């Protein structure tokens, strides 16, 4: 089996996550965030679309990490993203982080809007 080292020339991948935080490029960022090739930005959660909409034209779609388990997103968020031409994929936060890394390595134009895992349910991973 041949192993190929993955590089991320267009952005920073998730290094890990845990209760209430994400690790990006060796730095810890607390709370919910939107991660894109242009860098992380704070995110107020499923009721806030502005940080994602600000990426219109830079991204084709966003992975929405809905916490420890997958849950539906508010209709208003879905509509505003669709109207801006941004596709969305829902998944649990852990899956969104892993998927973001894979697709970023492939050079895809995407972002990940991820809810931090609750303190009582999360165990740090890397």
PDB file of C-alpha atoms in Angstrom:
ATOM      1  CA  UNK A   1       0.000   0.000   0.000  1.00  0.00           C
ATOM      2  CA  UNK A   2       1.291   3.416  -0.934  1.00  0.00           C
ATOM      3  CA  UNK A   3       0.756   6.292   1.467  1.00  0.00           C
ATOM      4  CA  UNK A   4       0.467   9.814   0.199  1.00  0.00           C
ATOM      5  CA  UNK A   5       1.052  12.785   2.470  1.00  0.00           C
ATOM      6  CA  UNK A   6      -1.882  15.175   2.434  1.00  0.00           C
ATOM      7  CA  UNK A   7      -1.143  18.858   2.063  1.00  0.00           C
ATOM      8  CA  UNK A   8      -3.493  21.776   2.515  1.00  0.00           C
ATOM      9  CA  UNK A   9      -2.131  24.583   0.320  1.00  0.00           C
ATOM     10  CA  UNK A  10      -5.376  26.547   0.323  1.00  0.00           C
ATOM     11  CA  UNK A  11      -6.263  26.513   4.024  1.00  0.00           C
ATOM     12  CA  UNK A  12      -5.899  25.146   7.529  1.00  0.00           C
ATOM     13  CA  UNK A  13      -7.478  21.813   8.479  1.00  0.00           C
ATOM     14  CA  UNK A  14      -9.011  20.882  11.810  1.00  0.00           C
ATOM     15  CA  UNK A  15      -6.318  19.351  14.036  1.00  0.00           C
ATOM     16  CA  UNK A  16      -8.839  18.247  16.640  1.00  0.00           C
ATOM     17  CA  UNK A  17     -11.872  19.178  18.680  1.00  0.00           C
ATOM     18  CA  UNK A  18     -13.184  18.651  22.153  1.00  0.00           C
ATOM     19  CA  UNK A  19     -15.694  19.969  24.665  1.00  0.00           C
ATOM     20  CA  UNK A  20     -16.328  23.561  23.668  1.00  0.00           C
ATOM     21  CA  UNK A  21     -13.302  24.017  21.371  1.00  0.00           C
ATOM     22  CA  UNK A  22     -11.604  23.294  18.062  1.00  0.00           C
ATOM     23  CA  UNK A  23      -7.864  23.045  17.394  1.00  0.00           C
ATOM     24  CA  UNK A  24      -6.736  24.636  14.110  1.00  0.00           C
ATOM     25  CA  UNK A  25      -3.111  24.910  13.056  1.00  0.00           C
ATOM     26  CA  UNK A  26      -2.079  24.076  16.610  1.00  0.00           C
ATOM     27  CA  UNK A  27      -4.171  26.898  18.089  1.00  0.00           C
ATOM     28  CA  UNK A  28      -7.284  26.405  20.199  1.00  0.00           C
ATOM     29  CA  UNK A  29     -10.443  28.297  19.212  1.00  0.00           C
ATOM     30  CA  UNK A  30     -13.324  28.191  21.660  1.00  0.00           C
ATOM     31  CA  UNK A  31     -16.995  28.119  20.718  1.00  0.00           C
ATOM     32  CA  UNK A  32     -18.839  27.695  17.446  1.00  0.00           C
ATOM     33  CA  UNK A  33     -17.062  28.750  14.279  1.00  0.00           C
ATOM     34  CA  UNK A  34     -17.101  28.951  10.521  1.00  0.00           C
ATOM     35  CA  UNK A  35     -13.923  27.581   8.978  1.00  0.00           C
ATOM     36  CA  UNK A  36     -12.982  28.327   5.385  1.00  0.00           C
ATOM     37  CA  UNK A  37      -9.752  28.553   3.393  1.00  0.00           C
ATOM     38  CA  UNK A  38      -9.643  32.251   4.367  1.00  0.00           C
ATOM     39  CA  UNK A  39      -9.545  31.271   8.048  1.00  0.00           C
ATOM     40  CA  UNK A  40     -11.819  30.822  11.060  1.00  0.00           C
ATOM     41  CA  UNK A  41     -14.461  33.264  12.205  1.00  0.00           C
ATOM     42  CA  UNK A  42     -16.850  33.135  15.173  1.00  0.00           C
ATOM     43  CA  UNK A  43     -20.361  31.856  14.526  1.00  0.00           C
ATOM     44  CA  UNK A  44     -23.461  32.457  16.640  1.00  0.00           C
ATOM     45  CA  UNK A  45     -24.930  29.080  15.694  1.00  0.00           C
ATOM     46  CA  UNK A  46     -27.839  27.873  13.609  1.00  0.00           C
ATOM     47  CA  UNK A  47     -29.753  31.147  13.932  1.00  0.00           C
ATOM     48  CA  UNK A  48     -26.916  33.166  12.344  1.00  0.00           C
ATOM     49  CA  UNK A  49     -26.225  33.084   8.604  1.00  0.00           C
ATOM     50  CA  UNK A  50     -24.067  36.210   8.110  1.00  0.00           C
ATOM     51  CA  UNK A  51     -20.601  34.654   8.611  1.00  0.00           C
ATOM     52  CA  UNK A  52     -21.453  31.971   6.040  1.00  0.00           C
ATOM     53  CA  UNK A  53     -23.106  34.373   3.597  1.00  0.00           C
ATOM     54  CA  UNK A  54     -19.972  36.549   3.723  1.00  0.00           C
ATOM     55  CA  UNK A  55     -18.203  33.682   1.924  1.00  0.00           C
ATOM     56  CA  UNK A  56     -20.565  33.703  -1.085  1.00  0.00           C
ATOM     57  CA  UNK A  57     -18.425  33.667  -4.224  1.00  0.00           C
ATOM     58  CA  UNK A  58     -15.533  31.997  -2.372  1.00  0.00           C
ATOM     59  CA  UNK A  59     -17.284  28.707  -1.594  1.00  0.00           C
ATOM     60  CA  UNK A  60     -19.667  26.363  -3.365  1.00  0.00           C
ATOM     61  CA  UNK A  61     -21.066  24.695  -0.252  1.00  0.00           C
ATOM     62  CA  UNK A  62     -20.882  24.543   3.523  1.00  0.00           C
ATOM     63  CA  UNK A  63     -20.775  21.532   5.806  1.00  0.00           C
ATOM     64  CA  UNK A  64     -22.926  22.282   8.835  1.00  0.00           C
ATOM     65  CA  UNK A  65     -21.869  20.429  11.961  1.00  0.00           C
ATOM     66  CA  UNK A  66     -24.917  20.354  14.214  1.00  0.00           C
ATOM     67  CA  UNK A  67     -23.257  19.192  17.426  1.00  0.00           C
ATOM     68  CA  UNK A  68     -22.944  15.721  18.901  1.00  0.00           C
ATOM     69  CA  UNK A  69     -25.743  14.425  16.682  1.00  0.00           C
ATOM     70  CA  UNK A  70     -27.228  15.474  13.381  1.00  0.00           C
ATOM     71  CA  UNK A  71     -30.247  17.744  13.716  1.00  0.00           C
ATOM     72  CA  UNK A  72     -32.278  19.849  11.282  1.00  0.00           C
ATOM     73  CA  UNK A  73     -31.344  23.453  10.611  1.00  0.00           C
ATOM     74  CA  UNK A  74     -33.820  26.329  10.753  1.00  0.00           C
ATOM     75  CA  UNK A  75     -35.667  26.967   7.504  1.00  0.00           C
ATOM     76  CA  UNK A  76     -34.447  30.582   7.476  1.00  0.00           C
ATOM     77  CA  UNK A  77     -30.793  29.464   7.462  1.00  0.00           C
ATOM     78  CA  UNK A  78     -31.386  26.935   4.698  1.00  0.00           C
ATOM     79  CA  UNK A  79     -33.245  29.471   2.541  1.00  0.00           C
ATOM     80  CA  UNK A  80     -30.696  32.250   2.967  1.00  0.00           C
ATOM     81  CA  UNK A  81     -27.837  29.942   1.960  1.00  0.00           C
ATOM     82  CA  UNK A  82     -29.724  28.535  -1.016  1.00  0.00           C
ATOM     83  CA  UNK A  83     -30.651  32.060  -2.193  1.00  0.00           C
ATOM     84  CA  UNK A  84     -26.954  33.006  -2.038  1.00  0.00           C
ATOM     85  CA  UNK A  85     -26.059  29.954  -4.152  1.00  0.00           C
ATOM     86  CA  UNK A  86     -24.356  28.137  -1.271  1.00  0.00           C
ATOM     87  CA  UNK A  87     -25.176  24.448  -0.989  1.00  0.00           C
ATOM     88  CA  UNK A  88     -25.321  22.827   2.428  1.00  0.00           C
ATOM     89  CA  UNK A  89     -24.726  19.397   3.873  1.00  0.00           C
ATOM     90  CA  UNK A  90     -25.784  18.516   7.408  1.00  0.00           C
ATOM     91  CA  UNK A  91     -23.868  16.157   9.656  1.00  0.00           C
ATOM     92  CA  UNK A  92     -22.679  15.828  13.223  1.00  0.00           C
ATOM     93  CA  UNK A  93     -19.794  18.151  14.109  1.00  0.00           C
ATOM     94  CA  UNK A  94     -17.201  15.357  14.284  1.00  0.00           C
ATOM     95  CA  UNK A  95     -18.132  14.206  10.775  1.00  0.00           C
ATOM     96  CA  UNK A  96     -18.113  17.785   9.475  1.00  0.00           C
ATOM     97  CA  UNK A  97     -14.556  18.328  10.757  1.00  0.00           C
ATOM     98  CA  UNK A  98     -13.256  15.121   9.166  1.00  0.00           C
ATOM     99  CA  UNK A  99     -15.097  15.719   5.890  1.00  0.00           C
ATOM    100  CA  UNK A 100     -13.852  19.318   5.720  1.00  0.00           C
ATOM    101  CA  UNK A 101     -10.252  18.104   6.019  1.00  0.00           C
ATOM    102  CA  UNK A 102     -10.663  15.526   3.237  1.00  0.00           C
ATOM    103  CA  UNK A 103     -12.373  17.939   0.848  1.00  0.00           C
ATOM    104  CA  UNK A 104      -9.963  20.783   1.661  1.00  0.00           C
ATOM    105  CA  UNK A 105      -7.115  18.425   0.748  1.00  0.00           C
ATOM    106  CA  UNK A 106      -8.841  17.839  -2.589  1.00  0.00           C
ATOM    107  CA  UNK A 107      -8.933  21.586  -3.250  1.00  0.00           C
ATOM    108  CA  UNK A 108     -12.708  21.933  -2.990  1.00  0.00           C
ATOM    109  CA  UNK A 109     -14.307  25.361  -2.429  1.00  0.00           C
ATOM    110  CA  UNK A 110     -16.042  24.824   0.884  1.00  0.00           C
ATOM    111  CA  UNK A 111     -16.532  25.967   4.448  1.00  0.00           C
ATOM    112  CA  UNK A 112     -17.535  24.208   7.657  1.00  0.00           C
ATOM    113  CA  UNK A 113     -19.918  25.877  10.090  1.00  0.00           C
ATOM    114  CA  UNK A 114     -19.589  23.820  13.246  1.00  0.00           C
ATOM    115  CA  UNK A 115     -21.283  23.862  16.625  1.00  0.00           C
ATOM    116  CA  UNK A 116     -18.880  23.112  19.466  1.00  0.00           C
ATOM    117  CA  UNK A 117     -19.566  19.863  21.269  1.00  0.00           C
ATOM    118  CA  UNK A 118     -21.190  20.127  24.684  1.00  0.00           C
ATOM    119  CA  UNK A 119     -18.886  19.890  27.674  1.00  0.00           C
ATOM    120  CA  UNK A 120     -20.510  16.756  29.100  1.00  0.00           C
ATOM    121  CA  UNK A 121     -20.663  14.766  25.839  1.00  0.00           C
ATOM    122  CA  UNK A 122     -17.354  15.468  24.132  1.00  0.00           C
ATOM    123  CA  UNK A 123     -14.068  13.691  24.399  1.00  0.00           C
ATOM    124  CA  UNK A 124     -11.061  15.280  22.728  1.00  0.00           C
ATOM    125  CA  UNK A 125      -9.946  13.680  19.512  1.00  0.00           C
ATOM    126  CA  UNK A 126      -7.142  14.315  17.130  1.00  0.00           C
TER     127      UNK A 126
END
